[in-house]
Short mmCIF file of C-alpha atoms in Angstrom, two decimals:
data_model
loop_
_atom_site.label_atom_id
_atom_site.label_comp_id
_atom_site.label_asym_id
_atom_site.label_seq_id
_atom_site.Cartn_x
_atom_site.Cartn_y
_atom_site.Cartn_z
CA UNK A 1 -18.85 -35.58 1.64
CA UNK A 2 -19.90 -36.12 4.61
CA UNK A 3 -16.46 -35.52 6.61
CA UNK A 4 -15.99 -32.79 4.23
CA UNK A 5 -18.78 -30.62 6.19
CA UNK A 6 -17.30 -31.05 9.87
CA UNK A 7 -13.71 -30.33 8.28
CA UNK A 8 -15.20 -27.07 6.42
CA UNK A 9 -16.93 -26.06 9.62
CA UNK A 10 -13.69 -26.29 11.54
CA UNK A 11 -11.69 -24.51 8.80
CA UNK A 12 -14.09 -21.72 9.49
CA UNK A 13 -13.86 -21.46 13.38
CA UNK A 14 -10.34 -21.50 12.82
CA UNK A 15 -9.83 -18.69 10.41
CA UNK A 16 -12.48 -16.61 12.44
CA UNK A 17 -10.17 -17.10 15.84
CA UNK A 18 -6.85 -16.36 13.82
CA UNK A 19 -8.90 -13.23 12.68
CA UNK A 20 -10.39 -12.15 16.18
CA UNK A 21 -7.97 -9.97 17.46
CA UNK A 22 -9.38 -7.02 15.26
CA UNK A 23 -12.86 -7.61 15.78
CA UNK A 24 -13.05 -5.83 18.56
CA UNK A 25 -14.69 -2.24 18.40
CA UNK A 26 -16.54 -0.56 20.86
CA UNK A 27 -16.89 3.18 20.83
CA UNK A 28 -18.50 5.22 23.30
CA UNK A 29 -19.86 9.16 23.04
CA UNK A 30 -20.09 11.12 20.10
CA UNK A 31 -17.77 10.84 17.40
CA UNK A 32 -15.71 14.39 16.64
CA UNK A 33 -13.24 15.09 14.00
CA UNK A 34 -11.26 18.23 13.35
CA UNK A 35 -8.52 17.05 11.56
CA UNK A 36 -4.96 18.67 11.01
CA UNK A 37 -4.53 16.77 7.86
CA UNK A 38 -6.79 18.19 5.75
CA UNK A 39 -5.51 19.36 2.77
CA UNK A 40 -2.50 16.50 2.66
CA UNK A 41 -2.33 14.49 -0.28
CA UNK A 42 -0.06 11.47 -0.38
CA UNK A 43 1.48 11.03 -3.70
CA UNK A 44 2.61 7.70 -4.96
CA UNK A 45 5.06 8.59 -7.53
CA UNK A 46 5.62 6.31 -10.97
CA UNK A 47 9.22 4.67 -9.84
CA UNK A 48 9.41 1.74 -11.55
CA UNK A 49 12.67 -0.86 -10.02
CA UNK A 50 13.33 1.09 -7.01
CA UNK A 51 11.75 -0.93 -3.75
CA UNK A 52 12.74 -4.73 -2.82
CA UNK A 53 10.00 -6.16 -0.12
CA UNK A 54 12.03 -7.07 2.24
CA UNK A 55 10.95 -4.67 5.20
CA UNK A 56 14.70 -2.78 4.95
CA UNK A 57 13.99 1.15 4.31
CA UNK A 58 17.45 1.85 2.34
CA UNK A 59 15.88 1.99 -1.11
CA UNK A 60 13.24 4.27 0.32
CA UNK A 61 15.88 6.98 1.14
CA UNK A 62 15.10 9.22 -2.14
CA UNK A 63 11.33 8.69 -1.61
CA UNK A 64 9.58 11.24 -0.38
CA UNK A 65 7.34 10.58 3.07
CA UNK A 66 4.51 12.60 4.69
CA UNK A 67 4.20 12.91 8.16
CA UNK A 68 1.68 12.02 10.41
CA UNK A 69 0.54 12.47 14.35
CA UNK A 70 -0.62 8.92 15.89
CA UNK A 71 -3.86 9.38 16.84
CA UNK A 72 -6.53 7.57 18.90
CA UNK A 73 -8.50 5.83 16.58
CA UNK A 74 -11.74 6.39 18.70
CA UNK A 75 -10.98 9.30 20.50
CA UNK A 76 -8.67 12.09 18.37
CA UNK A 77 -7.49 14.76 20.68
CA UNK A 78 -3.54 15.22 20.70
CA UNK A 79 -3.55 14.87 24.49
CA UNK A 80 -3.92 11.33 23.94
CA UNK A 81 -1.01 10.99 21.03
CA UNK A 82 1.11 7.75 20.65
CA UNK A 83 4.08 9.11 22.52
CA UNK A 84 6.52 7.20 20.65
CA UNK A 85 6.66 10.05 17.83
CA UNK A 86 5.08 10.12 14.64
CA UNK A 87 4.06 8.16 11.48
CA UNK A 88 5.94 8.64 8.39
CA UNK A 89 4.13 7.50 5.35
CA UNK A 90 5.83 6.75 1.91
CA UNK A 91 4.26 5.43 -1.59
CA UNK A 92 5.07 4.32 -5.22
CA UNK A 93 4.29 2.24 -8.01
CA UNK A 94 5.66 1.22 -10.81
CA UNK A 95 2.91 0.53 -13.47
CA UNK A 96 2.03 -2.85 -12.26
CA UNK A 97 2.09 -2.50 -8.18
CA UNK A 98 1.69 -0.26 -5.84
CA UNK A 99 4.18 -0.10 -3.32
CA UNK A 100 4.35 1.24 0.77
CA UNK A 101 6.10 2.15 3.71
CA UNK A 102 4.84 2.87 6.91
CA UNK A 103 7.52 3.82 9.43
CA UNK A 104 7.39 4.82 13.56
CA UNK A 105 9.61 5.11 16.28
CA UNK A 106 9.24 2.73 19.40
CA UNK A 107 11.17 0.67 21.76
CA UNK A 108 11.13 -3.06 20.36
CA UNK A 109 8.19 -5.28 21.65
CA UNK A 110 8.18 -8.68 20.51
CA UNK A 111 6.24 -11.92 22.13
CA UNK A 112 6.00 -14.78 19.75
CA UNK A 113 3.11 -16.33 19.34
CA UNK A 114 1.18 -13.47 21.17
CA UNK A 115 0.29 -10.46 18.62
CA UNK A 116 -1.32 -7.96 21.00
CA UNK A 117 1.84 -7.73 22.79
CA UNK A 118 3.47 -6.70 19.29
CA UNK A 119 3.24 -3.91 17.27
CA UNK A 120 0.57 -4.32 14.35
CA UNK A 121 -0.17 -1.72 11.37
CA UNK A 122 -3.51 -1.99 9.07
CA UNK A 123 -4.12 0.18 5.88
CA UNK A 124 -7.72 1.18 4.72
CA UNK A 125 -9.03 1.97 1.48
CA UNK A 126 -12.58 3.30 0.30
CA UNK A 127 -14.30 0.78 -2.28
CA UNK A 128 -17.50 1.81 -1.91
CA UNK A 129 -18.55 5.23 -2.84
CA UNK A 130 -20.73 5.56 0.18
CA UNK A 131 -18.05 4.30 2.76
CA UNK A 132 -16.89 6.13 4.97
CA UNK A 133 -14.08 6.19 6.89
CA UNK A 134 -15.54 6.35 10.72
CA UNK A 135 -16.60 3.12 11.29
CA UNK A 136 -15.13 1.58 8.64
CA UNK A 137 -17.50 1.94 5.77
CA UNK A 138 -20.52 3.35 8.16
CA UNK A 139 -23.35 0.90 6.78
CA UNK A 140 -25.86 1.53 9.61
CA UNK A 141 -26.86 -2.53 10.09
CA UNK A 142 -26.02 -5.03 12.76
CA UNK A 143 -24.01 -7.97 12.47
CA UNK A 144 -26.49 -10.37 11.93
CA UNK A 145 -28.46 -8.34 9.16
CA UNK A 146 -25.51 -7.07 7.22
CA UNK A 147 -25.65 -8.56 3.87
CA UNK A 148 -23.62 -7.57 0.45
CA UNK A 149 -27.17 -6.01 -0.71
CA UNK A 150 -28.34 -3.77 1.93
CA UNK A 151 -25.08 -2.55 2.48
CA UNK A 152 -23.49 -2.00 -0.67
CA UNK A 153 -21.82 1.14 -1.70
CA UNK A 154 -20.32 0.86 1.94
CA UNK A 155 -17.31 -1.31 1.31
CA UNK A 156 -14.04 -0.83 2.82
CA UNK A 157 -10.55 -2.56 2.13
CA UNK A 158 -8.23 -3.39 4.79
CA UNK A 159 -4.96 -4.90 5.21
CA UNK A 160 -3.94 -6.11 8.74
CA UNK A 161 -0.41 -7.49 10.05
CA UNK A 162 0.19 -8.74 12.98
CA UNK A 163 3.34 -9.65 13.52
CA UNK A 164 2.94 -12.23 16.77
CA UNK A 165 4.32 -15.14 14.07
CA UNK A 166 5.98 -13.21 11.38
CA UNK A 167 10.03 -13.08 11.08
CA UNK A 168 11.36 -10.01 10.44
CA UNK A 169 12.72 -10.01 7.09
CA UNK A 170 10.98 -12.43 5.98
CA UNK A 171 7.70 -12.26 3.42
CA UNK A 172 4.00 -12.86 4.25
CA UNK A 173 0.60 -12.24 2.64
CA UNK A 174 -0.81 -14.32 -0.33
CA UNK A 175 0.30 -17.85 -0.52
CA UNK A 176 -0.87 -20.63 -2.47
CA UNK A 177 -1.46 -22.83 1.11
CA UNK A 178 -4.31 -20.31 1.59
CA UNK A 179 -5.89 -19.62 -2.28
CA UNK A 180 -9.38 -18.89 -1.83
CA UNK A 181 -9.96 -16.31 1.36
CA UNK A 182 -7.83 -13.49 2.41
CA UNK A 183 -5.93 -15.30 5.07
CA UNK A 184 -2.20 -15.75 5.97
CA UNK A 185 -1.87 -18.57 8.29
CA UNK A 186 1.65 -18.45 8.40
CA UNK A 187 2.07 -14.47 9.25
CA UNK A 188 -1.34 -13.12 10.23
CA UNK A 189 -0.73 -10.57 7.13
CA UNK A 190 -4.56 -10.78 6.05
CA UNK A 191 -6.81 -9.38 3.45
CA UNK A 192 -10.19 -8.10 4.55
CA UNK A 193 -13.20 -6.35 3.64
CA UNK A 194 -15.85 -3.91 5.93
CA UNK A 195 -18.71 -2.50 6.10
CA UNK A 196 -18.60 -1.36 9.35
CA UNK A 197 -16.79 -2.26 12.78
CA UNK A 198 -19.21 -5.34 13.43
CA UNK A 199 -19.33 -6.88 9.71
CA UNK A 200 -15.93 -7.35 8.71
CA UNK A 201 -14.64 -10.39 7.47
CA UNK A 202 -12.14 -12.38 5.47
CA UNK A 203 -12.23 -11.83 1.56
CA UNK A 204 -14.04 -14.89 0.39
CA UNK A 205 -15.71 -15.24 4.13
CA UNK A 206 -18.96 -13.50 4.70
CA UNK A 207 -22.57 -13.87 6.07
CA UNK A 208 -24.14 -15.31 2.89
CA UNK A 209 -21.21 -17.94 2.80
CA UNK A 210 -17.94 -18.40 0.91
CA UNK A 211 -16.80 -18.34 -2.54
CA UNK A 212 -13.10 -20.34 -3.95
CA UNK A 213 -12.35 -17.15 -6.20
CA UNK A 214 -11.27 -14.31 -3.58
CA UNK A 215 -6.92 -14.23 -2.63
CA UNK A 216 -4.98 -12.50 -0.39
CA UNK A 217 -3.26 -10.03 -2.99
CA UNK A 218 -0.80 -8.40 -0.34
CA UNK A 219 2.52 -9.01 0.58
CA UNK A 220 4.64 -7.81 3.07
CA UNK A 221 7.47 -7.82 5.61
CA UNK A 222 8.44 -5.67 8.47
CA UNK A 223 12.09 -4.73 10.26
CA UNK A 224 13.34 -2.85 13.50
CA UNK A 225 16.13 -0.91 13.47
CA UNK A 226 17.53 -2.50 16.72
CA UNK A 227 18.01 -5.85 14.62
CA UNK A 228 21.82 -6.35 13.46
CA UNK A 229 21.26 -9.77 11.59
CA UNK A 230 21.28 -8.61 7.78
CA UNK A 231 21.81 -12.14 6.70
CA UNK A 232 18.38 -13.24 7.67
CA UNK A 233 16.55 -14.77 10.88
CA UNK A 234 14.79 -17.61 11.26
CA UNK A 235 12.11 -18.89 13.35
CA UNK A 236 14.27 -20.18 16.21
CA UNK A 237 15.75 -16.87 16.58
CA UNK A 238 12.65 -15.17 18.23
CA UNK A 239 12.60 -12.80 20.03
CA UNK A 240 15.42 -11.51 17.69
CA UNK A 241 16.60 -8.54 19.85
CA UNK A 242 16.21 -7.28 23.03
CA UNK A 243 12.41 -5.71 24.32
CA UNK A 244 12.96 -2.40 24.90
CA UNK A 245 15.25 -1.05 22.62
CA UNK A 246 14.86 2.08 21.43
CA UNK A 247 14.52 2.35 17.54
CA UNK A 248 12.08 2.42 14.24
CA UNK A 249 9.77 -0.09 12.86
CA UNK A 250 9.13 -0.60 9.30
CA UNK A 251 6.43 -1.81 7.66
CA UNK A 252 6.92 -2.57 3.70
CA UNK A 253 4.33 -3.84 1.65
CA UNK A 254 2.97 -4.16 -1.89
CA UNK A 255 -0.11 -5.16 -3.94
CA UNK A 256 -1.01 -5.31 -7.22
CA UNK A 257 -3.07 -2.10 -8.83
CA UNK A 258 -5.80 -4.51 -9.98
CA UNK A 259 -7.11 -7.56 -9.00
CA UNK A 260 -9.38 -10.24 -9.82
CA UNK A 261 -11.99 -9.09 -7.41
CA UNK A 262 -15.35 -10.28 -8.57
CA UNK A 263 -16.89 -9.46 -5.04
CA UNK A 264 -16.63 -5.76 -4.35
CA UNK A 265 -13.85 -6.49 -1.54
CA UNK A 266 -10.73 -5.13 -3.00
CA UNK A 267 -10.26 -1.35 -4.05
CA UNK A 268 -9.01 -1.07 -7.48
CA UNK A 269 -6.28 1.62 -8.36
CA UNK A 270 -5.82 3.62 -11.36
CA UNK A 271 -2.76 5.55 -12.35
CA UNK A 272 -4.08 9.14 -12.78
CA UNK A 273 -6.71 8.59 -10.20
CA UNK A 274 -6.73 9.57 -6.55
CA UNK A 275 -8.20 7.08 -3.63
CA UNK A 276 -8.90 7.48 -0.55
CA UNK A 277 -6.73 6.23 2.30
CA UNK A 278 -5.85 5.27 6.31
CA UNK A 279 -3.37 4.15 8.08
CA UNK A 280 -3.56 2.59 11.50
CA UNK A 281 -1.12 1.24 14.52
CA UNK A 282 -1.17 -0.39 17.06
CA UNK A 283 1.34 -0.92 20.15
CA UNK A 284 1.69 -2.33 23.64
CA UNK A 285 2.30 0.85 25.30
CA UNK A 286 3.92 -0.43 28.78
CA UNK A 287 4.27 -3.60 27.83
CA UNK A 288 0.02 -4.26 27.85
CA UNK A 289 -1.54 -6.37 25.18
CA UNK A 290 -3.53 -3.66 22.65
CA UNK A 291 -7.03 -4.22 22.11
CA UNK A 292 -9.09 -4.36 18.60
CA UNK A 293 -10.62 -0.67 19.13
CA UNK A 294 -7.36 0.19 21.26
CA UNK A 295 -5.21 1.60 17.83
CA UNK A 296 -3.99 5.26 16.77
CA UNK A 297 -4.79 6.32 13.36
CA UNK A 298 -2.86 9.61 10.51
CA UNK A 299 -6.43 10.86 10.61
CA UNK A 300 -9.58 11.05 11.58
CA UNK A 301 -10.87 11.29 8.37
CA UNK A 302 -9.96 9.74 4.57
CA UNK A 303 -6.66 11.39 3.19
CA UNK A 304 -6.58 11.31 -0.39
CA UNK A 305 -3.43 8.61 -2.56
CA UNK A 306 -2.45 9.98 -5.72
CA UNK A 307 -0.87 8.04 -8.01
CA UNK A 308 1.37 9.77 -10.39
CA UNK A 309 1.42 8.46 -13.89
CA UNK A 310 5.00 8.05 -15.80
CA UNK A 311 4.52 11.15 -17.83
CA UNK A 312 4.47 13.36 -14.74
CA UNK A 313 6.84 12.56 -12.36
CA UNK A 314 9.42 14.55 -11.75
CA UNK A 315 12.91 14.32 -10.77
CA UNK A 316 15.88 16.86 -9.56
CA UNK A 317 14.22 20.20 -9.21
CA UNK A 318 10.75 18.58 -10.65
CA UNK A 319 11.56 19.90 -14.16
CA UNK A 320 13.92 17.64 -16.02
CA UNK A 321 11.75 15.43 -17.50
CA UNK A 322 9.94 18.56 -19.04
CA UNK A 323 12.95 20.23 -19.93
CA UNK A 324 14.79 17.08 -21.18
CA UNK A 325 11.92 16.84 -23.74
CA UNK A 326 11.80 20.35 -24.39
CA UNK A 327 15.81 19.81 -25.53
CA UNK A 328 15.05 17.41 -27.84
CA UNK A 329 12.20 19.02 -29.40
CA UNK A 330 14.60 22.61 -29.92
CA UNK A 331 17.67 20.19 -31.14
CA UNK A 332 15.36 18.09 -33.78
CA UNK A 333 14.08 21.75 -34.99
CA UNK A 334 17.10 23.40 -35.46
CA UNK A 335 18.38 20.20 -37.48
CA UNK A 336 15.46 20.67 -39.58
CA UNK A 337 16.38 24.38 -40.43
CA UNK A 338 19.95 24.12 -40.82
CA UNK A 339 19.20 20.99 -43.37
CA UNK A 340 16.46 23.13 -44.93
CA UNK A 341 19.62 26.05 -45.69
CA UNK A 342 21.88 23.92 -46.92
CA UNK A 343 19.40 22.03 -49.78
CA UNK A 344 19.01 25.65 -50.52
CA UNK A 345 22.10 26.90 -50.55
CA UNK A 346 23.15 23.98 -52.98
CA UNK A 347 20.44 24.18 -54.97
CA UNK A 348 21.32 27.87 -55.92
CA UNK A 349 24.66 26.92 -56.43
CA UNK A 350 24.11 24.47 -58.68
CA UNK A 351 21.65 26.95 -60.88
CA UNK A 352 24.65 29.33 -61.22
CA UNK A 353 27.13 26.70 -62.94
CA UNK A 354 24.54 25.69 -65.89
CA UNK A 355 26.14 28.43 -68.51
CA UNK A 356 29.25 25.44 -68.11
CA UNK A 357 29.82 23.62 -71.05
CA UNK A 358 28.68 19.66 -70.37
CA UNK A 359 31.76 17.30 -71.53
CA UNK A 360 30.56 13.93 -71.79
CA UNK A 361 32.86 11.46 -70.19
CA UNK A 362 34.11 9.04 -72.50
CA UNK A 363 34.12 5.24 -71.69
CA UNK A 364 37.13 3.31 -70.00
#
């Protein structure tokens, strides 16, 4: 027991450092938001055996994507815009997880090993019904007196992915190495909760200690379209293509609607429903490593995730599931009546042949 301590204490200094590159958040001024996005709705449609995780966009191409300016996170004029293009964001489930893709043009930056000299995406999601999305929940407390009580109702989800020691291609997120906090030690895809910049942590980490039950419940991979290995790289291929290539990143990832969250640090989905949603990048624009606060956002303000139950999607010209069933209905009916005509039609035939002598047949 004794070891144990020293060895638990040094577990936690380590996951803390693996999870310091987005702790950083310092905001100066005061905060302005006139978005351009109000009004979009991103709509995960029900499309059940569709998307492989593997980071490749081809089984995307009949998805439907909304597109978004890049956006300082901090600061969101269009002056300042992430010159590299725009954000295209697509969603699905089917029934059991809920799928994305997050896609953006820019020359390919890799440094293994270092992740603020690589591209990194995060998504966001309202728990609490309080949180908001500026400052990442907006519970007004420092770090040292945030606690699960005097800031609840101000919970945020995030998932973060750096991809400093993640092969493209290849999966990350929840892994049985790591079972009991939201860390990925093997590809920095991590599972976190907020209630503001300054008291974010780990899910199972946290100021009043940690708990065995929380898991990383996302998975993920990401892809650049300057990468002609299909077959798959490994590790000893970094930096697997050439910095500076023009081209598009892809982010894929996945999670299940529900979880067993018994701490208030995952959102939970519901087909029907609508959340509330973010998306964030970051890139080494010039080759300089990014910084925590240093990130473009779609918006400066939550944008609402539909998700679509079975009954409603449509497909083609968004009315042949209606009309299909509408078919049916018409066909079954008209059965029905021609059926009805002919019992009748027999029946009065028969009634006109009883004046017709009966002959009993006689025995063989």
């Amino acid at each position: 027991m004794l070891l144990f301590r020293p060895l638990f204490v040094l577990l936690v200094v380590f996951l803390t450092l693996l999870f310091a590159p987005i702790n950083s958040h310092n905001e100066s001024g005061e905060w302005s938001c006139e978005s351009s996005e109000s009004g979009t709705q991103i709509a995960a449609e029900f499309r059940p055996g569709v998307v492989t995780l593997d980071g490749h966009p081809d089984d995307w191409k009949d998805i439907g994507g909304f597109d978004f300016s890049l956006l300082p996170a901090l600061d969101p004029h269009e002056d300042d815009a992430y010159k590299g293009g725009k954000m295209t964001v697509k969603a699905l489930h089917d029934g059991k997880d809920v799928f994305f893709l997050l896609q953006v043009d820019g020359e390919y930056a890799y440094s293994k090993g270092n992740s603020n000299k690589c591209p990194s995406v995060a998504l966001m999601f309202q728990i609490g019904e309080n949180a908001t999305y500026h400052n990442m929940g907006g519970c007004k407390e420092s770090p040292g007196s945030c606690t699960n009580k005097n800031c609840r109702g101000h919970e945020v989800d995030i998932m973060h992915f750096s991809i400093g020691t993640a092969i493209p291609g290849r999966l990350y997120g929840g892994n049985l190495v790591d079972a009991g906090t939201g860390t990925d030690r093997f590809g920095h895809l991590v599972d976190v909760y907020s209630w503001n910049p300054h008291c974010r942590y780990l899910d199972g980490l946290g100021p009043s200690g940690t708990n065995n039950t929380a898991q990383n419940d996302w998975k993920g991979a990401w892809w650049h379209s300057s990468l002609n290995v299909h077959s798959g790289f490994v590790d000893e291929d970094s930096p697997y293509a050439s910095n500076g290539k023009k081209g598009t990143y892809y982010f894929e990832f996945s999670r299940p609607l529900r979880t067993m969250d018994w701490f208030q640090q995952d959102a939970q989905f519901k087909i029907g429903d609508t959340s509330k949603f973010s998306a964030a990048f970051w890139y080494p624009v010039d080759g300089k490593p990014w910084h925590g606060s240093g990130h473009y956002t779609v918006s400066c303000d939550w944008l609402p995730l539909n998700f679509i139950s079975g009954g409603s999607t449509l497909t083609g010209s968004g009315t042949a599931t209606t009309s299909s069933w509408d078919a049916a209905v018409a066909f079954s009916l008209l059965l029905s009546v021609v059926a009805f005509c002919l019992s009748v039609f027999v029946g009065y035939r028969v009634s006109m042949r009883r004046d017709t002598p009966y002959t009993e047949m006689s025995h063989l």
